[in-house]
């Protein structure tokens, strides 16, 4: 299928699956579990590969940074509980479960040149170690066959990326280990080594075994990622019976530059697929996630016949979908969304394929049709999903999201749970249409919004410096579900795309154009300014902040702008040098007299180690509505709220005078709204707009997926 036709089909599916009032059988997130609760003393913890007990009531995940495995009680899937942590005396790389035992592959290597590892058998009920068995190398993936009698372990003996730029071969080679179980027990005599060296076309003498999967005929598929090879092994005899190169593929209609612009007009030359995860669809078909590692990565997934015939390749579909959902990782897009993990499972009569996208933090869901798979939906996950496990008997899917950013004051690693049920799709809440060029309207990091003066449900929004290569105004149709970005207008200066902009606020100018609030950064020569543009996005005027005010400037400046008569009111995010602690300015600029003034806005108390500031201002009726929030996330998030100030109190005083302090009134606590998405509470509620009918809309800023899950929440709080 030509990529534009596939793109149009994808858009149609997105709109169809989210149509207002139409319930369908879809996956929705029902819970999120922060893995730090299992091991509070660990400075860094992670959930990477995840599996479930046979009864589907407990999840077990590998936690390499903390050196153990974690347990999550999901007896009530909507209220997961900490189940404990067990130290593995090494770095667990993967885990699988048979009956009452967990089998954990653990890396114990002292160096790349002397790799080592062990298989640890854990009694799940007692969380005690039953036995440890030497593997003779550094393990990666582990899996078991359908009748629970054989384990397969990929021994990677990974390369040193600091040696020869990470190029292979690098001794020692990897291999496959097969363990035949006796009533679930492991014995040294039944641990068999299968050589994989010499079978791949690329660096064949250094087999980089990555991922393993069984089919129902007890055949093992093994990805040799850096070798760009897939091996087929008979598990009962330990014989390599087949294999093939994963091949190379080019991709049309993708973004190839890290330039602050989402532009899908480029083509990517053919590169090796270099697959990571692999699963069997049946005894004759395989699906792989083409993550890439050394020289490749084709941004998608491929379905192969067992003989290596390409039956389907997703092309640019995952990238396009991520762009439409605001999840495209422009900041690191060499390999696009970077598909890494896979799960295949049958729910009812349908076999589903789940693809974990490490850089977009999405899970793409497809139905296996036996031919071209059918796109179903994309699920929001935590930061960098890696492992997935389906529990069809409970209609559940769980994901393990590996990144822990707590030391940076951001979110930690989470396990997410989803349920398949007849329901309306809860996510996405904002998507983009295709542009006139047939490519998706790229967007991210919505940082300010305003309602159209006459058309109910029509909003205009801006994004911040995440997309500074193409600063823009987005037209949003909030009457659609999900809300839709239907138009993108690039901001221009003297006929060229404007530079040095970090747009954080937008308001109507009353003449068909807009005033924009630009948050400055002196280190990057970005000015603190108000910018006037016409309906076509052409800059007509730029008003810098007064020199005396800039004497106390700090990084956190203008975060919103609203117009009352001839006066523009600007919400400053945090205190500047001349502000008392605990209060910020609402700046006033009169567009006729060109005079500046201000009032003071009292902030709520800041949390320990954090701050509180403003993120938006908009005007409706007799009030200015202001978003006030802390910079905390997940379990530490405490303040995300809308307050209002009577316009009668917005009487500016000269900046060098004694500024009056306004009185504020709480309108809505937004934390429960954010928590209702069943993930963790995000930190950046950045936009609040009120449309022509008086309905309020709130939008969260996703930071363009940089150190973020990429989730954009867009919701109405009803009439004000």
XYZ file of C-alpha atoms in Angstrom:
720
model
C 0.000 0.000 0.000
C 1.332 3.470 -0.849
C 2.226 5.297 2.364
C -0.289 8.143 1.781
C -3.099 5.611 1.391
C -1.917 3.818 4.530
C -1.784 7.179 6.307
C -5.332 8.026 5.313
C -6.485 4.587 6.452
C -4.725 5.050 9.785
C -6.422 8.412 10.299
C -9.798 6.896 9.469
C -9.248 4.169 12.062
C -8.258 6.732 14.701
C -11.373 8.754 14.086
C -13.658 5.723 13.864
C -12.420 4.177 17.099
C -12.899 7.421 19.001
C -16.202 8.630 17.581
C -18.462 10.326 20.111
C -20.816 7.950 21.854
C -19.625 4.852 20.046
C -18.559 2.099 22.392
C -16.401 -0.675 20.974
C -14.202 -3.431 22.303
C -11.020 -1.523 23.085
C -8.153 -1.512 25.549
C -8.176 1.252 28.147
C -5.721 1.829 30.950
C -7.158 0.904 34.333
C -4.199 1.335 36.692
C -0.578 2.335 37.136
C 1.891 1.020 39.690
C 5.109 2.897 40.657
C 7.754 0.210 41.095
C 9.617 2.295 43.677
C 6.976 1.074 46.146
C 8.494 -2.401 45.964
C 11.977 -1.219 46.876
C 11.844 2.232 48.514
C 15.508 2.189 49.519
C 16.766 1.884 45.945
C 17.966 5.159 44.451
C 17.126 3.868 40.975
C 14.600 1.169 40.145
C 13.125 -0.058 36.911
C 10.632 -2.441 35.361
C 11.956 -3.938 32.145
C 10.773 -7.418 31.176
C 7.493 -8.479 32.726
C 5.525 -11.699 33.045
C 2.549 -13.022 34.996
C 1.808 -16.021 37.169
C -0.336 -18.758 35.687
C -3.422 -17.554 37.558
C -2.898 -14.022 36.234
C -2.982 -12.528 39.728
C 0.673 -11.523 40.120
C 3.060 -9.682 37.840
C 6.805 -10.263 38.074
C 9.283 -7.902 36.448
C 13.041 -7.645 36.134
C 14.716 -4.641 37.754
C 18.278 -4.510 36.498
C 19.394 -1.238 38.194
C 18.244 -2.489 41.605
C 19.542 -5.998 40.954
C 16.380 -7.985 41.573
C 12.848 -8.862 40.595
C 9.667 -7.163 41.740
C 6.193 -8.545 42.368
C 2.880 -6.747 41.841
C -0.375 -8.087 43.263
C -3.086 -7.504 40.655
C -5.861 -9.479 42.306
C -7.752 -6.235 41.831
C -6.350 -5.044 38.505
C -7.647 -1.536 39.118
C -5.790 -1.298 42.434
C -2.397 -3.027 42.091
C -0.403 -3.504 45.282
C 3.263 -3.877 46.082
C 4.161 -7.554 46.253
C 7.767 -7.259 47.323
C 11.287 -7.335 45.912
C 13.821 -10.159 45.756
C 17.527 -9.528 45.300
C 19.211 -11.588 42.570
C 22.853 -10.762 43.352
C 23.353 -9.593 39.787
C 21.469 -7.827 37.014
C 18.312 -9.701 35.976
C 17.682 -9.374 32.263
C 14.469 -11.355 31.839
C 11.993 -13.554 33.672
C 9.407 -16.204 32.823
C 6.996 -18.258 34.937
C 5.935 -21.908 34.956
C 3.552 -22.993 37.685
C 4.793 -21.837 41.058
C 8.320 -21.044 39.879
C 9.886 -17.975 38.311
C 12.944 -18.529 36.128
C 15.196 -15.509 36.076
C 18.109 -14.862 33.710
C 20.748 -12.874 35.605
C 23.848 -11.128 34.269
C 26.853 -11.443 36.595
C 29.555 -10.285 34.165
C 32.646 -8.548 35.482
C 33.583 -7.319 32.006
C 32.598 -7.542 28.351
C 35.455 -9.901 27.636
C 34.658 -12.243 30.519
C 30.860 -12.444 30.492
C 28.970 -14.612 32.929
C 25.462 -15.260 34.060
C 23.157 -17.576 35.919
C 19.669 -18.987 35.861
C 17.909 -18.409 39.173
C 14.844 -20.444 40.117
C 12.488 -18.686 42.529
C 9.599 -20.124 44.496
C 6.906 -17.511 43.962
C 4.811 -18.270 47.037
C 7.690 -17.947 49.489
C 9.846 -15.582 47.391
C 12.788 -17.831 48.144
C 15.553 -18.894 45.780
C 15.351 -22.609 45.032
C 18.515 -22.854 42.986
C 21.118 -21.135 40.816
C 22.733 -22.549 37.670
C 25.699 -21.252 35.721
C 24.951 -20.226 32.138
C 28.501 -19.707 30.910
C 27.766 -16.267 29.524
C 25.728 -13.086 29.790
C 22.010 -13.780 29.262
C 19.368 -11.604 27.726
C 15.920 -13.048 26.949
C 14.287 -16.135 28.465
C 11.121 -17.974 27.386
C 9.432 -21.351 27.836
C 7.502 -23.627 25.529
C 3.764 -24.261 25.519
C 3.806 -27.452 27.607
C 6.154 -25.942 30.212
C 8.982 -28.449 29.719
C 11.724 -26.429 28.014
C 13.388 -23.079 28.642
C 15.307 -21.114 26.019
C 17.807 -18.427 27.025
C 19.561 -16.045 24.634
C 23.182 -15.692 25.730
C 24.156 -12.391 24.184
C 27.670 -11.728 25.497
C 27.042 -8.172 24.444
C 29.565 -5.981 22.684
C 31.438 -3.079 24.256
C 30.187 0.071 22.578
C 33.424 1.871 23.503
C 35.568 -0.564 21.514
C 35.922 0.165 17.804
C 32.763 2.302 17.960
C 30.884 -0.789 19.069
C 31.425 -2.614 15.790
C 31.315 -6.412 15.744
C 32.831 -8.974 15.848
C 33.885 -8.755 19.485
C 34.760 -11.980 21.265
C 33.366 -13.954 22.908
C 30.425 -14.947 20.743
C 26.931 -15.440 22.059
C 24.869 -18.618 21.843
C 21.571 -20.194 22.822
C 20.984 -22.217 25.972
C 18.210 -24.800 26.145
C 17.110 -26.162 29.515
C 14.936 -29.278 29.636
C 12.903 -29.359 32.839
C 11.949 -32.377 34.903
C 8.691 -31.622 36.707
C 9.707 -27.979 36.612
C 13.137 -28.658 38.095
C 16.410 -27.571 36.533
C 19.387 -29.910 36.531
C 22.910 -29.236 35.308
C 22.739 -32.273 33.041
C 19.799 -30.856 31.097
C 21.403 -27.485 30.298
C 22.459 -27.600 26.653
C 24.481 -25.070 24.671
C 23.539 -24.406 21.037
C 26.193 -22.674 18.959
C 24.953 -19.823 16.789
C 28.320 -18.628 15.511
C 28.898 -18.979 11.806
C 25.281 -18.748 10.627
C 24.785 -14.990 10.055
C 26.030 -13.040 7.052
C 27.195 -10.108 9.192
C 30.023 -10.817 11.679
C 28.947 -14.434 11.776
C 31.638 -15.474 14.239
C 30.145 -13.150 16.882
C 26.503 -14.125 17.354
C 24.702 -11.386 19.317
C 21.674 -13.358 20.525
C 18.962 -10.988 21.734
C 15.459 -12.430 22.030
C 13.859 -15.886 22.012
C 10.342 -17.199 21.385
C 8.730 -20.646 21.042
C 6.030 -21.813 18.670
C 3.695 -24.734 19.356
C 5.994 -27.105 17.464
C 8.790 -26.458 19.980
C 10.780 -24.423 17.517
C 12.737 -21.502 18.943
C 13.155 -18.268 17.014
C 16.234 -16.281 18.049
C 17.027 -12.740 16.959
C 20.696 -11.938 16.477
C 20.158 -8.212 16.495
C 23.500 -6.732 15.475
C 23.966 -9.594 13.016
C 20.574 -8.721 11.459
C 19.670 -12.421 11.544
C 16.895 -14.684 12.744
C 17.752 -18.295 13.638
C 15.314 -21.203 13.926
C 16.270 -23.942 16.384
C 14.630 -27.292 17.174
C 14.237 -27.130 20.947
C 14.106 -30.901 21.412
C 17.300 -31.691 19.500
C 19.148 -28.417 19.968
C 19.738 -28.235 16.221
C 19.751 -25.070 14.121
C 17.213 -25.993 11.458
C 16.841 -22.721 9.623
C 17.395 -19.021 9.586
C 17.484 -15.948 7.418
C 18.670 -12.381 7.213
C 16.182 -9.807 8.468
C 17.135 -7.809 5.406
C 17.220 -4.108 4.701
C 14.372 -1.726 4.021
C 13.945 1.964 3.249
C 11.102 4.067 4.598
C 9.251 6.835 2.787
C 7.496 9.754 4.439
C 9.461 10.115 7.655
C 11.163 12.808 9.714
C 14.942 12.394 9.636
C 16.265 15.559 11.299
C 16.531 16.611 14.926
C 15.680 20.228 14.164
C 12.650 21.185 16.248
C 10.391 20.510 13.257
C 8.191 17.493 12.619
C 8.485 17.112 8.859
C 7.495 13.811 7.245
C 8.536 14.730 3.712
C 11.881 12.883 3.803
C 12.808 9.349 2.824
C 15.189 7.106 4.710
C 17.587 4.955 2.713
C 17.568 1.209 3.181
C 19.089 0.083 6.487
C 19.252 -3.284 8.261
C 16.127 -3.993 10.277
C 18.166 -5.285 13.234
C 15.162 -6.729 15.100
C 14.995 -6.908 18.876
C 11.878 -8.706 20.142
C 10.363 -11.600 18.212
C 7.131 -13.573 18.559
C 5.463 -16.359 16.617
C 2.029 -15.610 15.149
C 1.570 -19.287 14.380
C 3.936 -22.137 13.532
C 4.831 -20.566 10.181
C 4.832 -16.790 10.765
C 6.973 -14.510 12.902
C 6.677 -10.851 13.863
C 9.701 -8.740 14.836
C 10.218 -5.243 16.259
C 12.867 -3.510 14.160
C 14.514 -1.455 16.882
C 18.002 -1.286 15.403
C 21.129 -1.116 17.474
C 24.402 -0.874 15.595
C 23.780 0.222 12.006
C 20.052 -0.069 11.480
C 16.528 0.153 12.759
C 13.714 0.609 10.256
C 11.165 2.284 12.569
C 8.533 -0.417 12.272
C 7.650 -4.075 12.582
C 7.786 -6.882 10.050
C 5.936 -10.158 9.633
C 8.075 -12.922 8.128
C 7.329 -16.388 6.931
C 9.489 -19.015 8.620
C 11.523 -19.163 5.419
C 12.334 -15.445 5.573
C 9.685 -14.235 3.141
C 8.525 -10.725 4.029
C 4.755 -10.975 4.403
C 4.229 -7.438 5.747
C 6.288 -4.420 6.723
C 4.731 -1.485 8.567
C 6.817 1.161 6.818
C 6.235 4.582 8.361
C 2.934 3.701 10.051
C 4.206 3.744 13.655
C 5.969 7.088 13.161
C 2.924 8.637 11.501
C 0.604 7.428 14.216
C 2.894 8.817 16.917
C 3.030 12.181 15.139
C -0.759 12.392 14.956
C -0.958 11.655 18.682
C 1.709 14.225 19.596
C 4.128 11.466 20.662
C 6.740 11.770 17.909
C 10.271 12.040 19.443
C 11.806 14.748 17.265
C 14.535 15.312 19.857
C 15.964 11.858 19.105
C 14.553 10.617 15.861
C 17.354 8.689 14.159
C 15.264 5.558 14.589
C 11.863 7.190 14.942
C 9.634 5.719 17.630
C 12.117 2.848 18.072
C 9.945 -0.276 18.355
C 11.528 -2.637 20.879
C 9.152 -4.964 22.714
C 6.420 -7.288 21.451
C 3.548 -9.359 22.722
C 1.161 -11.583 20.784
C -1.980 -12.924 22.430
C -5.488 -14.096 21.594
C -8.448 -12.384 23.248
C -11.691 -14.091 22.321
C -11.589 -14.755 18.581
C -8.942 -12.137 17.807
C -5.170 -12.441 17.890
C -3.540 -9.133 18.780
C -0.033 -7.824 18.168
C 1.273 -5.283 20.691
C 4.360 -3.230 19.789
C 6.183 -1.275 22.503
C 7.670 1.961 21.146
C 10.566 2.978 23.348
C 10.924 6.604 22.211
C 7.269 7.562 21.728
C 6.163 5.714 24.876
C 3.194 4.228 23.033
C 1.932 0.680 22.611
C 0.619 0.158 19.082
C -2.158 -2.434 18.926
C -2.913 -4.423 15.771
C -5.153 -7.370 14.960
C -3.538 -10.261 13.117
C -5.673 -10.960 10.042
C -3.410 -13.558 8.476
C -2.482 -10.959 5.861
C -1.922 -7.229 6.445
C -2.562 -6.583 10.145
C -5.340 -4.192 11.115
C -4.457 -1.165 13.235
C -6.708 -0.946 16.293
C -5.383 1.759 18.636
C -2.388 3.112 20.480
C -2.072 2.975 24.253
C -0.294 5.540 26.429
C 2.412 3.931 28.508
C 5.008 5.158 30.983
C 8.406 6.402 29.869
C 10.123 3.925 27.521
C 8.014 0.760 27.529
C 10.117 -2.372 27.074
C 8.271 -5.445 28.317
C 4.678 -6.529 27.823
C 2.579 -9.430 29.011
C -0.990 -10.269 28.049
C -3.386 -12.037 30.418
C -6.249 -12.933 28.062
C -8.220 -14.921 30.628
C -8.661 -11.677 32.554
C -8.816 -9.409 29.469
C -5.678 -7.660 30.715
C -2.432 -6.329 29.280
C 0.493 -5.108 31.399
C 3.501 -3.061 30.322
C 6.830 -2.449 32.026
C 8.306 1.006 31.505
C 11.966 1.134 32.269
C 13.058 4.752 32.766
C 13.423 6.151 36.280
C 13.912 9.938 36.372
C 13.271 10.546 40.049
C 16.759 11.885 40.661
C 15.890 14.660 38.174
C 12.639 15.414 39.957
C 10.599 13.639 37.300
C 8.647 10.406 37.102
C 9.864 6.974 38.114
C 9.395 3.631 36.423
C 5.828 2.346 36.324
C 3.938 -0.801 35.444
C 0.756 -0.002 33.519
C -2.393 -2.149 33.305
C -5.024 -2.135 30.548
C -8.348 -3.913 30.186
C -10.148 -5.012 27.034
C -13.835 -4.156 27.310
C -16.780 -2.580 25.536
C -16.122 1.090 26.147
C -15.315 4.420 24.591
C -11.641 4.894 23.872
C -10.071 6.943 26.685
C -6.899 7.865 24.775
C -5.887 9.702 22.637
C -7.672 12.875 23.683
C -6.098 15.087 21.006
C -5.006 14.035 17.518
C -4.025 15.814 14.326
C -5.412 15.539 10.839
C -3.338 15.193 7.709
C -1.984 18.405 6.260
C -2.408 19.607 2.690
C 0.792 17.752 1.774
C -0.715 14.437 2.848
C 1.591 14.144 5.860
C 0.461 14.349 9.494
C 0.220 17.763 11.112
C 3.117 17.464 13.533
C 2.571 18.795 17.034
C 3.707 18.416 20.639
C 4.045 20.331 23.902
C 0.852 22.415 23.786
C 1.675 25.355 26.038
C -1.136 27.875 25.685
C -4.649 28.133 24.241
C -7.531 30.528 23.637
C -11.107 30.083 22.441
C -12.474 31.521 19.205
C -14.649 34.551 19.892
C -17.627 33.303 17.846
C -17.339 29.557 17.112
C -18.113 27.240 20.050
C -15.591 24.415 20.384
C -12.916 26.065 18.257
C -9.643 26.788 20.031
C -6.245 28.122 19.001
C -3.100 26.839 20.672
C 0.672 27.191 20.566
C 3.530 24.845 21.371
C 6.709 25.759 23.196
C 10.397 25.540 22.281
C 10.259 21.755 21.833
C 9.279 22.574 18.242
C 11.272 25.786 17.931
C 12.182 24.998 14.328
C 8.558 25.551 13.324
C 6.716 27.690 15.909
C 3.043 27.539 15.110
C -0.564 28.259 15.947
C -2.797 25.178 15.908
C -6.527 25.310 15.273
C -8.328 22.705 17.390
C -11.842 21.389 16.878
C -12.865 20.478 20.417
C -16.328 19.341 19.303
C -14.741 16.178 17.885
C -13.806 13.270 20.087
C -10.922 13.087 20.354
C -10.350 16.774 19.777
C -8.664 17.352 16.435
C -5.917 19.668 15.258
C -7.271 20.671 11.856
C -4.850 23.418 10.859
C -1.301 24.546 11.610
C -0.096 28.077 10.878
C 3.651 28.637 11.016
C 4.812 31.867 12.652
C 6.933 33.900 10.233
C 9.171 36.940 10.501
C 9.924 38.846 7.287
C 8.718 35.929 5.201
C 10.812 33.236 6.905
C 10.004 30.872 9.755
C 10.510 32.863 12.946
C 13.406 31.912 15.192
C 14.157 32.505 18.879
C 10.619 31.761 20.006
C 9.375 29.856 23.044
C 5.641 30.423 22.861
C 3.768 29.928 26.115
C 0.552 31.880 25.684
C -1.946 33.079 23.079
C -4.909 35.430 23.025
C -7.112 37.001 20.357
C -6.297 40.536 19.247
C -9.917 41.296 18.322
C -8.982 41.907 14.685
C -8.518 38.351 13.432
C -4.946 37.970 14.665
C -3.275 37.010 17.917
C -0.972 38.211 20.647
C 1.552 35.604 21.767
C 3.540 35.393 25.001
C 7.185 34.468 24.454
C 9.146 33.116 27.406
C 12.691 34.402 27.223
C 16.021 32.794 27.958
C 18.983 35.157 27.993
C 21.454 32.276 27.712
C 19.905 31.358 24.343
C 19.252 34.971 23.275
C 15.505 34.337 23.350
C 13.695 37.552 24.341
C 10.995 37.980 26.962
C 8.371 39.538 24.720
C 4.823 39.939 23.485
C 4.428 39.182 19.794
C 1.603 40.349 17.573
C 0.766 38.192 14.544
C -1.949 38.380 11.917
C -4.242 35.522 10.934
C -1.568 34.155 8.615
C 1.011 33.965 11.407
C 3.059 36.903 10.134
C 4.704 38.888 12.924
C 3.510 42.495 12.823
C 4.916 43.759 16.097
C 7.247 42.591 18.879
C 7.154 44.241 22.282
C 10.079 43.453 24.552
C 9.779 43.623 28.314
C 10.905 46.914 29.910
C 14.606 47.260 30.677
C 13.991 47.921 34.370
C 11.930 44.741 34.639
C 14.579 42.696 32.835
C 17.151 43.701 35.446
C 15.681 41.020 37.690
C 14.897 38.502 34.954
C 15.073 34.771 35.446
C 14.446 31.836 33.151
C 10.790 31.335 34.099
C 8.927 34.212 32.450
C 5.684 34.711 30.539
C 3.404 31.662 30.665
C 0.114 33.048 29.433
C -1.535 36.136 27.998
C -5.104 37.460 27.951
C -6.634 40.673 26.583
C -9.029 42.959 28.460
C -9.920 46.017 26.416
C -6.630 47.564 25.303
C -4.634 45.795 28.010
C -2.709 42.554 27.684
C -2.359 40.683 30.965
C 0.641 38.368 31.211
C 0.988 35.572 33.771
C 4.594 35.283 34.930
C 5.475 31.764 35.938
C 7.759 32.302 38.921
C 9.270 34.988 41.080
C 11.872 37.258 39.484
C 14.587 39.129 41.335
C 12.338 41.976 42.481
C 9.475 39.751 43.651
C 8.767 38.734 47.202
C 8.953 34.995 47.719
C 5.525 33.474 47.303
C 4.130 36.024 44.850
C 4.451 36.642 41.137
C 3.478 39.455 38.842
C 0.550 39.666 36.529
C 2.041 42.103 34.057
C -0.129 44.593 32.183
C 0.747 46.145 28.815
C -1.530 48.746 27.279
C -1.405 48.353 23.507
C -2.535 51.952 22.939
C -0.446 53.898 25.464
C 2.389 51.321 25.402
C 2.635 51.605 29.179
C 3.529 48.746 31.509
C 2.166 48.000 34.938
C 1.418 45.021 37.179
C -0.348 43.547 40.171
C 0.835 40.787 42.462
C -0.645 37.310 42.573
C -0.191 35.264 45.789
C 1.084 31.726 45.230
C 0.244 28.638 47.233
C 3.038 27.232 49.397
C 5.728 25.403 47.465
C 6.370 21.714 48.194
C 9.661 20.665 49.736
C 12.318 20.711 47.043
C 9.913 22.077 44.438
C 8.214 25.237 43.319
C 4.791 26.653 42.530
C 4.050 28.972 39.639
C 1.560 30.058 37.008
C 0.987 28.411 33.642
C -1.938 30.199 31.991
C -4.312 33.138 32.121
C -7.565 33.554 30.220
C -10.512 35.923 30.598
C -14.225 35.175 30.582
C -17.037 37.357 31.851
C -16.016 39.243 34.975
C -12.990 37.094 35.822
C -9.489 36.189 34.820
C -8.904 32.443 35.156
C -5.391 31.380 36.111
C -3.723 27.976 36.143
C -1.474 27.537 39.170
C 0.580 24.389 39.628
C 3.572 22.847 41.301
C 6.394 21.203 39.355
C 5.806 17.810 40.933
C 4.778 14.606 39.187
C 3.209 11.234 39.993
C 2.909 10.570 43.731
C 4.424 13.941 44.662
C 1.993 16.006 42.585
C -0.131 18.145 44.867
C -1.221 21.352 43.152
C -2.721 21.599 39.675
C -5.631 24.019 39.871
C -7.614 26.800 38.266
C -8.184 29.966 40.264
C -10.015 33.123 39.311
C -9.448 36.785 40.015
C -12.161 39.435 39.579
C -11.367 41.844 36.748
C -12.205 44.686 39.116
C -8.985 43.814 40.971
C -6.853 43.924 37.846
C -5.905 47.580 38.159
C -2.232 47.872 37.243
C 0.236 49.998 39.146
C 3.497 51.289 37.684
C 6.266 48.703 37.897
C 8.345 50.896 40.226
C 5.416 51.395 42.600
C 3.897 49.302 45.364
C 2.012 46.588 43.503
C -1.426 45.647 44.869
C -2.046 42.008 45.766
C -5.118 40.468 44.159
C -7.535 38.067 45.798
C -7.949 34.662 44.213
C -10.705 32.061 44.415
C -10.351 28.337 43.704
C -12.416 27.215 40.714
C -11.277 23.621 40.199
C -8.736 21.174 41.547
C -7.332 19.448 38.457
C -5.482 16.628 40.232
C -8.547 14.326 40.335
C -9.105 14.983 36.627
C -5.533 13.978 35.834
C -5.676 10.943 38.111
C -8.813 9.717 36.340
C -6.644 8.819 33.325
C -5.336 5.911 35.452
C -1.689 6.668 34.771
C 0.346 8.913 37.000
C -0.450 12.601 37.508
C 1.611 14.608 35.010
C 3.323 17.793 36.051
C 2.575 20.322 33.325
C -0.970 21.590 33.044
C -0.138 24.464 30.716
C -3.306 25.561 28.894
C -6.814 26.634 29.777
C -9.180 28.110 27.204
C -12.828 29.118 27.348
C -14.771 28.893 24.104
C -17.521 31.102 22.714
C -20.189 29.162 24.630
C -18.393 29.532 27.956
C -17.073 25.962 28.102
C -13.630 25.519 29.609
C -10.946 23.234 28.161
C -7.732 22.120 29.859
C -4.615 20.803 28.081
C -1.488 19.235 29.558
C 1.948 19.842 27.984
C 3.757 16.586 27.074
C 7.266 18.064 26.623
C 7.482 16.372 23.234
C 8.261 12.987 24.900
C 11.671 14.253 26.108
C 11.937 12.750 29.605
C 8.168 12.422 29.448
C 5.594 9.751 28.708
C 4.335 11.959 25.887
C 0.755 11.865 27.144
C -1.352 14.902 26.244
C -4.544 15.186 28.232
C -7.299 17.358 26.797
C -10.597 17.659 28.614
C -13.538 19.911 29.267
C -14.509 21.113 32.725
C -17.912 22.198 31.435
C -19.567 25.589 31.391
C -18.221 28.323 33.631
